[in-house]
mmCIF file of C-alpha atoms in Angstrom:
data_model
loop_
_atom_site.group_PDB
_atom_site.id
_atom_site.type_symbol
_atom_site.label_atom_id
_atom_site.label_comp_id
_atom_site.label_asym_id
_atom_site.label_seq_id
_atom_site.Cartn_x
_atom_site.Cartn_y
_atom_site.Cartn_z
ATOM 1 C CA MET A 128 20.750 38.692 24.766
ATOM 2 C CA ALA A 129 22.076 39.308 21.298
ATOM 3 C CA ALA A 130 22.689 42.892 20.373
ATOM 4 C CA ILE A 131 21.663 44.014 16.908
ATOM 5 C CA GLY A 132 23.258 46.965 15.192
ATOM 6 C CA PHE A 133 22.493 48.521 11.844
ATOM 7 C CA VAL A 134 24.914 50.323 9.572
ATOM 8 C CA ARG A 135 23.125 52.722 7.284
ATOM 9 C CA HIS A 136 24.612 53.788 3.974
ATOM 10 C CA ARG A 137 22.823 56.764 2.533
ATOM 11 C CA MET A 138 23.290 57.850 -1.043
ATOM 12 C CA ALA A 139 21.731 60.685 -3.018
ATOM 13 C CA TRP A 140 21.647 60.306 -6.781
ATOM 14 C CA GLN A 141 20.337 62.647 -9.381
ATOM 15 C CA THR A 142 17.291 60.395 -9.759
ATOM 16 C CA GLY A 143 16.452 60.430 -6.060
ATOM 17 C CA GLU A 144 17.576 59.031 -2.747
ATOM 18 C CA ALA A 145 18.327 55.385 -2.017
ATOM 19 C CA LYS A 146 19.063 53.756 1.303
ATOM 20 C CA CYS A 147 20.872 50.536 2.093
ATOM 21 C CA HIS A 148 20.538 48.935 5.539
ATOM 22 C CA VAL A 149 23.140 46.305 6.356
ATOM 23 C CA PRO A 150 22.413 44.340 9.548
ATOM 24 C CA VAL A 151 25.349 43.420 11.784
ATOM 25 C CA SER A 152 24.647 40.969 14.578
ATOM 26 C CA PHE A 153 26.698 40.313 17.693
ATOM 27 C CA SER A 154 26.039 37.569 20.206
ATOM 28 C CA ASP A 155 27.565 36.672 23.553
ATOM 29 C CA ASN A 156 29.587 33.994 21.807
ATOM 30 C CA ASP A 157 31.148 36.339 19.286
ATOM 31 C CA ALA A 158 34.916 36.404 19.311
ATOM 32 C CA GLY A 159 36.164 39.493 21.070
ATOM 33 C CA ALA A 160 32.851 40.147 22.860
ATOM 34 C CA ASP A 161 33.143 41.694 26.296
ATOM 35 C CA PRO A 162 31.092 39.675 28.840
ATOM 36 C CA THR A 163 30.160 42.929 30.569
ATOM 37 C CA GLY A 164 28.631 44.214 27.353
ATOM 38 C CA SER A 165 30.675 47.390 27.562
ATOM 39 C CA ARG A 166 32.764 46.755 24.473
ATOM 40 C CA VAL A 167 32.209 44.926 21.192
ATOM 41 C CA THR A 168 34.863 44.239 18.575
ATOM 42 C CA THR A 169 33.568 44.260 14.978
ATOM 43 C CA GLU A 170 35.003 43.433 11.598
ATOM 44 C CA PRO A 171 35.897 46.314 9.263
ATOM 45 C CA GLU A 172 32.871 47.943 7.640
ATOM 46 C CA ALA A 173 32.114 46.689 4.150
ATOM 47 C CA MET A 174 32.396 49.004 1.171
ATOM 48 C CA SER A 175 29.250 50.965 0.339
ATOM 49 C CA ILE A 176 27.339 51.534 -2.853
ATOM 50 C CA THR A 177 28.172 55.225 -2.469
ATOM 51 C CA GLN A 178 31.898 54.448 -2.599
ATOM 52 C CA LEU A 179 31.486 52.166 -5.597
ATOM 53 C CA LYS A 180 29.436 54.808 -7.401
ATOM 54 C CA ALA A 181 32.077 57.437 -6.684
ATOM 55 C CA PHE A 182 34.840 55.191 -8.038
ATOM 56 C CA HIS A 183 32.783 54.315 -11.118
ATOM 57 C CA ILE A 184 32.016 57.923 -12.068
ATOM 58 C CA VAL A 185 35.647 58.979 -11.564
ATOM 59 C CA ALA A 186 36.770 56.102 -13.807
ATOM 60 C CA LEU A 187 34.222 57.079 -16.464
ATOM 61 C CA SER A 188 35.097 60.774 -16.311
ATOM 62 C CA GLY A 189 38.851 60.308 -16.188
ATOM 63 C CA GLY A 190 39.255 62.682 -13.261
ATOM 64 C CA PHE A 191 37.779 63.953 -10.011
ATOM 65 C CA SER A 192 36.743 67.420 -11.210
ATOM 66 C CA GLN A 193 34.435 66.231 -13.977
ATOM 67 C CA ALA A 194 33.145 63.359 -11.829
ATOM 68 C CA ALA A 195 32.231 65.772 -9.026
ATOM 69 C CA ARG A 196 30.258 67.876 -11.506
ATOM 70 C CA ASP A 197 28.506 64.788 -12.869
ATOM 71 C CA MET A 198 27.509 63.629 -9.387
ATOM 72 C CA ALA A 199 26.702 67.163 -8.180
ATOM 73 C CA ILE A 200 28.844 66.815 -5.053
ATOM 74 C CA SER A 201 32.026 68.497 -3.890
ATOM 75 C CA GLN A 202 35.350 67.183 -5.143
ATOM 76 C CA SER A 203 36.582 66.718 -1.573
ATOM 77 C CA THR A 204 33.582 64.508 -0.718
ATOM 78 C CA LEU A 205 34.094 62.487 -3.873
ATOM 79 C CA SER A 206 37.811 62.031 -3.136
ATOM 80 C CA GLN A 207 36.985 60.908 0.376
ATOM 81 C CA HIS A 208 34.598 58.218 -0.904
ATOM 82 C CA VAL A 209 37.285 56.833 -3.232
ATOM 83 C CA ARG A 210 39.998 56.938 -0.552
ATOM 84 C CA GLU A 211 37.711 55.073 1.857
ATOM 85 C CA LEU A 212 37.010 52.440 -0.797
ATOM 86 C CA GLU A 213 40.733 51.935 -1.423
ATOM 87 C CA ALA A 214 41.347 51.727 2.323
ATOM 88 C CA ASP A 215 38.532 49.201 2.811
ATOM 89 C CA CYS A 216 39.792 46.884 0.069
ATOM 90 C CA GLY A 217 43.494 47.510 0.686
ATOM 91 C CA GLN A 218 44.170 48.134 -3.002
ATOM 92 C CA ASN A 219 45.207 51.118 -5.090
ATOM 93 C CA LEU A 220 42.408 51.507 -7.635
ATOM 94 C CA LEU A 221 43.335 54.791 -9.299
ATOM 95 C CA ASP A 222 46.687 56.165 -10.369
ATOM 96 C CA ARG A 223 46.575 59.924 -9.726
ATOM 97 C CA LYS A 224 48.247 62.086 -12.341
ATOM 98 C CA ALA A 225 48.762 65.789 -12.851
ATOM 99 C CA ARG A 226 45.848 65.765 -15.275
ATOM 100 C CA GLY A 227 43.203 63.243 -14.384
ATOM 101 C CA VAL A 228 43.512 59.639 -13.291
ATOM 102 C CA SER A 229 44.030 56.230 -14.843
ATOM 103 C CA LEU A 230 42.916 52.829 -13.626
ATOM 104 C CA SER A 231 45.321 50.467 -11.919
ATOM 105 C CA ALA A 232 45.120 46.748 -12.711
ATOM 106 C CA HIS A 233 42.766 46.219 -9.753
ATOM 107 C CA GLY A 234 40.830 49.315 -10.770
ATOM 108 C CA GLU A 235 40.270 47.976 -14.280
ATOM 109 C CA ARG A 236 38.830 44.748 -12.915
ATOM 110 C CA LEU A 237 36.594 46.598 -10.472
ATOM 111 C CA PHE A 238 35.431 48.943 -13.236
ATOM 112 C CA GLU A 239 34.244 45.946 -15.260
ATOM 113 C CA ILE A 240 32.167 44.871 -12.264
ATOM 114 C CA THR A 241 30.760 48.326 -11.461
ATOM 115 C CA SER A 242 29.844 48.797 -15.128
ATOM 116 C CA ARG A 243 27.632 45.722 -14.945
ATOM 117 C CA LEU A 244 26.298 46.775 -11.546
ATOM 118 C CA PHE A 245 25.186 50.257 -12.512
ATOM 119 C CA GLN A 246 23.935 49.203 -15.932
ATOM 120 C CA ALA A 247 21.690 46.717 -14.128
ATOM 121 C CA GLU A 248 20.582 49.561 -11.856
ATOM 122 C CA LYS A 249 19.628 51.640 -14.897
ATOM 123 C CA GLU A 250 17.685 48.767 -16.396
ATOM 124 C CA ALA A 251 15.842 48.207 -13.129
ATOM 125 C CA ASN A 252 14.962 51.894 -12.891
ATOM 126 C CA ALA A 253 13.779 51.943 -16.491
ATOM 127 C CA PHE A 254 11.632 48.876 -15.887
ATOM 128 C CA LEU A 255 10.056 50.322 -12.737
ATOM 129 C CA ARG A 256 9.352 53.648 -14.462
ATOM 130 C CA GLY A 257 7.754 51.874 -17.400
ATOM 131 C CA GLU A 258 10.394 53.052 -19.877
ATOM 132 C CA ALA A 259 11.028 49.468 -20.906
ATOM 133 C CA GLY A 260 7.442 49.327 -22.189
ATOM 134 C CA LEU A 261 6.277 49.710 -25.755
ATOM 135 C CA ASN A 262 6.447 53.486 -26.116
ATOM 136 C CA GLY A 263 9.733 54.708 -24.669
ATOM 137 C CA GLY A 264 13.145 54.000 -23.240
ATOM 138 C CA HIS A 265 16.640 55.346 -23.821
ATOM 139 C CA LEU A 266 19.159 53.634 -26.090
ATOM 140 C CA ARG A 267 22.894 54.349 -26.194
ATOM 141 C CA VAL A 268 24.182 53.658 -29.688
ATOM 142 C CA ALA A 269 27.760 53.496 -30.927
ATOM 143 C CA ALA A 270 28.526 53.337 -34.645
ATOM 144 C CA ASP A 271 31.402 53.580 -37.077
ATOM 145 C CA GLY A 272 29.306 56.097 -39.018
ATOM 146 C CA PRO A 273 25.883 57.747 -38.709
ATOM 147 C CA ILE A 274 24.442 56.839 -42.104
ATOM 148 C CA LEU A 275 23.538 53.219 -41.289
ATOM 149 C CA ALA A 276 22.543 53.771 -37.669
ATOM 150 C CA LEU A 277 20.084 56.638 -38.148
ATOM 151 C CA PRO A 278 17.579 54.842 -40.418
ATOM 152 C CA ILE A 279 17.404 52.020 -37.863
ATOM 153 C CA LEU A 280 16.793 54.486 -35.046
ATOM 154 C CA SER A 281 14.202 56.334 -37.109
ATOM 155 C CA ARG A 282 12.195 53.146 -37.636
ATOM 156 C CA LEU A 283 12.558 52.179 -33.999
ATOM 157 C CA LYS A 284 11.324 55.604 -32.925
ATOM 158 C CA ASN A 285 8.259 55.222 -35.144
ATOM 159 C CA GLU A 286 7.386 52.163 -33.079
ATOM 160 C CA ARG A 287 8.297 53.865 -29.775
ATOM 161 C CA PRO A 288 7.302 57.548 -29.959
ATOM 162 C CA LYS A 289 8.848 58.361 -26.571
ATOM 163 C CA LEU A 290 12.201 56.728 -27.367
ATOM 164 C CA THR A 291 15.323 58.820 -26.747
ATOM 165 C CA PHE A 292 18.813 57.862 -27.837
ATOM 166 C CA SER A 293 22.410 59.006 -27.961
ATOM 167 C CA LEU A 294 24.755 58.247 -30.858
ATOM 168 C CA ALA A 295 28.556 58.108 -30.488
ATOM 169 C CA VAL A 296 30.564 57.801 -33.715
ATOM 170 C CA ASP A 297 34.056 56.279 -33.647
ATOM 171 C CA ASN A 298 36.169 53.783 -35.570
ATOM 172 C CA SER A 299 35.118 50.143 -35.672
ATOM 173 C CA ALA A 300 37.561 48.902 -33.038
ATOM 174 C CA ARG A 301 36.603 51.522 -30.453
ATOM 175 C CA VAL A 302 32.906 50.977 -31.134
ATOM 176 C CA ILE A 303 33.251 47.385 -29.944
ATOM 177 C CA ASP A 304 35.130 48.585 -26.853
ATOM 178 C CA GLN A 305 32.145 50.762 -25.962
ATOM 179 C CA ILE A 306 29.857 47.719 -25.977
ATOM 180 C CA ILE A 307 32.213 45.594 -23.877
ATOM 181 C CA ASP A 308 32.724 48.451 -21.392
ATOM 182 C CA TYR A 309 28.943 48.973 -21.032
ATOM 183 C CA ARG A 310 29.232 52.484 -22.442
ATOM 184 C CA ALA A 311 26.824 51.625 -25.284
ATOM 185 C CA ASP A 312 23.814 49.320 -25.493
ATOM 186 C CA VAL A 313 24.007 48.508 -29.205
ATOM 187 C CA ALA A 314 26.407 49.281 -32.023
ATOM 188 C CA ILE A 315 26.878 49.269 -35.767
ATOM 189 C CA THR A 316 30.370 48.171 -36.712
ATOM 190 C CA ALA A 317 32.322 46.700 -39.607
ATOM 191 C CA GLN A 318 34.541 44.801 -37.161
ATOM 192 C CA ILE A 319 33.693 41.099 -37.009
ATOM 193 C CA PRO A 320 32.208 40.451 -33.527
ATOM 194 C CA ASN A 321 34.299 37.367 -32.729
ATOM 195 C CA ASP A 322 34.379 38.004 -28.973
ATOM 196 C CA PRO A 323 32.281 35.343 -27.145
ATOM 197 C CA ARG A 324 30.775 38.104 -25.000
ATOM 198 C CA LEU A 325 29.172 39.662 -28.076
ATOM 199 C CA HIS A 326 26.080 38.887 -30.105
ATOM 200 C CA GLY A 327 26.103 40.165 -33.681
ATOM 201 C CA VAL A 328 23.941 40.080 -36.799
ATOM 202 C CA HIS A 329 25.419 40.693 -40.256
ATOM 203 C CA PHE A 330 22.905 42.849 -42.122
ATOM 204 C CA LEU A 331 24.644 44.228 -45.215
ATOM 205 C CA SER A 332 27.871 44.533 -47.192
ATOM 206 C CA MET A 333 29.303 47.583 -48.924
ATOM 207 C CA ARG A 334 31.650 48.059 -51.868
ATOM 208 C CA LEU A 335 34.628 50.416 -51.867
ATOM 209 C CA GLY A 336 34.957 53.400 -54.134
ATOM 210 C CA LEU A 337 37.227 56.331 -54.769
ATOM 211 C CA CYS A 338 36.314 59.704 -53.275
ATOM 212 C CA VAL A 339 37.621 62.494 -55.521
ATOM 213 C CA PRO A 340 37.043 66.245 -55.986
ATOM 214 C CA SER A 341 34.192 66.793 -58.452
ATOM 215 C CA SER A 342 36.492 68.898 -60.641
ATOM 216 C CA HIS A 343 39.043 66.082 -61.055
ATOM 217 C CA PRO A 344 39.071 64.163 -64.387
ATOM 218 C CA LEU A 345 38.518 60.862 -62.532
ATOM 219 C CA ALA A 346 35.119 62.148 -61.349
ATOM 220 C CA ALA A 347 33.759 61.779 -64.906
ATOM 221 C CA ARG A 348 34.623 58.077 -65.124
ATOM 222 C CA ASP A 349 32.125 55.270 -64.601
ATOM 223 C CA GLY A 350 34.664 53.312 -62.568
ATOM 224 C CA VAL A 351 38.332 52.667 -61.901
ATOM 225 C CA THR A 352 40.449 49.583 -61.272
ATOM 226 C CA MET A 353 42.941 48.942 -58.511
ATOM 227 C CA LYS A 354 45.714 49.358 -61.086
ATOM 228 C CA ASP A 355 44.533 52.935 -61.716
ATOM 229 C CA LEU A 356 45.394 53.762 -58.097
ATOM 230 C CA GLU A 357 49.105 52.987 -58.453
ATOM 231 C CA GLY A 358 51.179 55.894 -57.176
ATOM 232 C CA LEU A 359 48.213 58.129 -56.244
ATOM 233 C CA SER A 360 48.311 60.102 -52.995
ATOM 234 C CA PHE A 361 45.664 59.288 -50.391
ATOM 235 C CA VAL A 362 44.199 60.839 -47.273
ATOM 236 C CA MET A 363 43.642 57.971 -44.819
ATOM 237 C CA ARG A 364 41.769 57.369 -41.601
ATOM 238 C CA GLU A 365 43.674 56.236 -38.501
ATOM 239 C CA ARG A 366 44.538 52.605 -37.728
ATOM 240 C CA GLY A 367 41.424 50.907 -36.407
ATOM 241 C CA SER A 368 39.284 52.117 -39.311
ATOM 242 C CA ARG A 369 37.713 49.101 -41.000
ATOM 243 C CA THR A 370 37.449 50.970 -44.306
ATOM 244 C CA ARG A 371 41.191 51.533 -44.272
ATOM 245 C CA GLU A 372 41.835 47.900 -43.339
ATOM 246 C CA ILE A 373 39.697 46.564 -46.206
ATOM 247 C CA PHE A 374 41.262 49.026 -48.651
ATOM 248 C CA GLU A 375 44.746 47.900 -47.673
ATOM 249 C CA LYS A 376 43.723 44.259 -48.151
ATOM 250 C CA ASN A 377 42.606 45.072 -51.680
ATOM 251 C CA LEU A 378 45.854 46.917 -52.354
ATOM 252 C CA GLY A 379 47.830 43.893 -51.143
ATOM 253 C CA ASP A 380 45.770 41.468 -53.232
ATOM 254 C CA HIS A 381 46.575 43.461 -56.370
ATOM 255 C CA GLY A 382 50.159 44.388 -55.462
ATOM 256 C CA ILE A 383 49.428 48.108 -55.659
ATOM 257 C CA SER A 384 51.494 50.797 -53.916
ATOM 258 C CA ILE A 385 50.074 54.206 -53.046
ATOM 259 C CA HIS A 386 51.360 57.337 -51.325
ATOM 260 C CA GLN A 387 49.823 58.239 -47.986
ATOM 261 C CA LEU A 388 50.094 61.993 -47.591
ATOM 262 C CA VAL A 389 48.187 62.453 -44.372
ATOM 263 C CA GLU A 390 46.331 60.486 -41.690
ATOM 264 C CA ILE A 391 43.216 62.076 -40.171
ATOM 265 C CA SER A 392 41.164 60.713 -37.289
ATOM 266 C CA SER A 393 37.697 61.813 -38.431
ATOM 267 C CA ARG A 394 35.585 61.359 -41.528
ATOM 268 C CA GLU A 395 34.861 65.068 -41.622
ATOM 269 C CA GLY A 396 38.585 65.838 -41.656
ATOM 270 C CA VAL A 397 39.227 63.343 -44.461
ATOM 271 C CA ARG A 398 36.356 64.806 -46.484
ATOM 272 C CA GLU A 399 37.665 68.371 -46.119
ATOM 273 C CA ALA A 400 41.183 67.326 -47.063
ATOM 274 C CA ILE A 401 39.943 65.639 -50.251
ATOM 275 C CA ALA A 402 37.714 68.582 -51.165
ATOM 276 C CA ASN A 403 40.737 70.861 -50.823
ATOM 277 C CA GLY A 404 42.865 68.733 -53.130
ATOM 278 C CA VAL A 405 45.196 67.250 -50.505
ATOM 279 C CA GLY A 406 44.729 63.734 -51.891
ATOM 280 C CA PHE A 407 42.212 61.067 -52.821
ATOM 281 C CA GLY A 408 40.109 59.057 -50.386
ATOM 282 C CA VAL A 409 38.382 55.718 -50.218
ATOM 283 C CA VAL A 410 34.842 55.262 -48.935
ATOM 284 C CA ALA A 411 32.082 52.655 -48.788
ATOM 285 C CA ASP A 412 29.288 53.181 -51.297
ATOM 286 C CA LEU A 413 26.437 53.429 -48.785
ATOM 287 C CA GLU A 414 28.384 55.828 -46.562
ATOM 288 C CA PHE A 415 29.359 58.413 -49.157
ATOM 289 C CA GLY A 416 26.798 60.954 -47.962
ATOM 290 C CA HIS A 417 26.004 64.380 -49.438
ATOM 291 C CA ASP A 418 28.684 66.765 -50.636
ATOM 292 C CA ALA A 419 28.477 68.473 -54.024
ATOM 293 C CA ARG A 420 32.235 69.113 -53.922
ATOM 294 C CA LEU A 421 32.989 65.377 -54.083
ATOM 295 C CA SER A 422 32.262 62.475 -56.401
ATOM 296 C CA PHE A 423 32.144 58.722 -55.815
ATOM 297 C CA VAL A 424 33.809 56.469 -58.381
ATOM 298 C CA PRO A 425 33.434 52.676 -57.848
ATOM 299 C CA ILE A 426 36.573 50.557 -57.713
ATOM 300 C CA ASP A 427 35.352 47.769 -59.962
ATOM 301 C CA ASP A 428 37.820 45.035 -59.031
ATOM 302 C CA ALA A 429 38.022 45.659 -55.267
ATOM 303 C CA LYS A 430 36.770 42.227 -54.233
ATOM 304 C CA GLU A 431 37.143 42.692 -50.479
ATOM 305 C CA VAL A 432 33.963 44.292 -49.145
ATOM 306 C CA ILE A 433 32.967 45.893 -45.859
ATOM 307 C CA ASP A 434 30.534 43.779 -43.858
ATOM 308 C CA GLU A 435 28.402 45.645 -41.337
ATOM 309 C CA TYR A 436 27.096 44.118 -38.101
ATOM 310 C CA ALA A 437 24.565 45.158 -35.485
ATOM 311 C CA ILE A 438 25.992 44.025 -32.142
ATOM 312 C CA CYS A 439 25.303 43.992 -28.416
ATOM 313 C CA LEU A 440 26.429 42.067 -25.370
ATOM 314 C CA ALA A 441 25.157 38.507 -25.595
ATOM 315 C CA GLU A 442 23.878 38.658 -22.031
ATOM 316 C CA ARG A 443 21.663 41.655 -22.936
ATOM 317 C CA ARG A 444 20.385 40.578 -26.354
ATOM 318 C CA HIS A 445 16.887 39.771 -25.050
ATOM 319 C CA LEU A 446 16.198 43.217 -23.552
ATOM 320 C CA PRO A 447 13.276 44.745 -25.499
ATOM 321 C CA LEU A 448 15.027 47.880 -26.783
ATOM 322 C CA ILE A 449 18.186 46.039 -27.750
ATOM 323 C CA ARG A 450 16.284 43.233 -29.423
ATOM 324 C CA GLY A 451 14.199 45.831 -31.293
ATOM 325 C CA PHE A 452 17.317 47.576 -32.624
ATOM 326 C CA ILE A 453 18.883 44.317 -33.816
ATOM 327 C CA ASP A 454 15.616 43.293 -35.498
ATOM 328 C CA GLU A 455 15.317 46.647 -37.269
ATOM 329 C CA ALA A 456 18.908 46.364 -38.510
ATOM 330 C CA SER A 457 18.148 43.001 -40.094
ATOM 331 C CA ARG A 458 15.221 44.626 -41.933
ATOM 332 C CA LEU A 459 17.135 47.738 -43.005
ATOM 333 C CA LEU A 460 17.383 46.770 -46.662
ATOM 334 C CA PRO A 461 15.183 44.393 -48.705
ATOM 335 C CA ASP A 462 18.026 41.972 -49.405
ATOM 336 C CA ALA A 463 19.941 42.209 -46.146
ATOM 337 C CA GLY A 464 23.232 40.396 -46.226
ATOM 338 C CA GLU A 465 23.750 40.894 -49.964
ATOM 339 C CA THR A 466 26.413 43.081 -51.574
ATOM 340 C CA PHE A 467 24.885 46.211 -53.071
ATOM 341 C CA HIS A 468 26.002 47.739 -56.344
ATOM 342 C CA LEU A 469 24.787 51.280 -56.833
ATOM 343 C CA PRO A 470 25.192 52.219 -60.518
ATOM 344 C CA ALA A 471 23.618 55.637 -59.851
ATOM 345 C CA HIS A 472 26.851 56.568 -58.030
ATOM 346 C CA ARG A 473 28.953 56.271 -61.152
ATOM 347 C CA GLY A 474 30.488 59.553 -62.136
ATOM 348 C CA LYS A 475 27.919 61.474 -60.068
ATOM 349 C CA THR A 476 28.232 63.766 -57.131
ATOM 350 C CA MET A 477 26.085 62.766 -54.221
ATOM 351 C CA GLY A 478 24.676 66.274 -54.171
ATOM 352 C CA LYS A 479 22.956 65.366 -57.462
ATOM 353 C CA THR A 480 22.204 61.669 -57.047
ATOM 354 C CA ASN A 481 22.037 59.706 -53.835
ATOM 355 C CA ALA A 482 20.939 56.157 -54.407
ATOM 356 C CA SER A 483 22.141 55.008 -51.013
ATOM 357 C CA ALA A 484 19.946 57.512 -49.188
ATOM 358 C CA SER A 485 16.856 56.320 -51.067
ATOM 359 C CA LEU A 486 17.635 52.698 -50.308
ATOM 360 C CA LEU A 487 18.147 53.361 -46.638
ATOM 361 C CA THR A 488 14.871 55.235 -46.210
ATOM 362 C CA GLN A 489 12.599 52.880 -48.144
#
């Protein structure tokens, strides 16, 4: 008579408890079976969802301490799950360091798989709880700036009163990485989505302008040319910023040389440096924002513009929340896809006149 055994993997998540029963069958004809029935040889136990979850959270958190807090379990238990997973697969998945961990080559590949696995789990849970219905859901948004993303989310929330969302702001290159790594559901980026895994919709274009202290003589001008920028000192964003990339293309097209005094990794830092007279900055017209200390002066002959895209993973484009966000982006402005000239910016501080804000909230 065949003997049936069951291996139970039990896992407790923050959302509740899940159980996985994996049947293992042994018959009299199994290799290694003892005819007396006193001993049975089995194959090594397969990895469990618990182990995969432990690995995934450690990879996301960058270390065991934070991962243990996120999973609400002890660090020793978490470490044991990961060690068992590495032993089961015979591969080193994490490179332990004095501060945190990094993924090995095998770990990076597994992380891509677990990202899809646990994102699918979230979607299934949302569907079963009804959050994928008309009124709610949670959307993870990444953007290269908040000004374009927030009007889209505001309109989407009007349609779904129970919608919640998170917004992560980073440069254009890292925004795309968040989509590919399943760390964001949708994104607004100026980086062309030429990866076949991505689906993107171009919804507007923006012109470049000079960002100067309101007290500077250039603030009173209706516009400047690229030639006027020769030899000026600039505060720049880090490499990976699409605004910087487009600005440098325009400089190259016109053969203009500038001085770069300082490189700052955040928009807020660049803004403060300009306001304090460290140097000039360059900014897209629709993203200038509100700051009475600063003025926006269009660069009239900067032909290269910044195209903005709403993107997601192609395989997820038909999910209701994601599709809704992409649709709202395409309706953000009346003439989506056109280049917008905002004459109200000329020689004005955005604390006094903000044409872009009115356009984005119409």
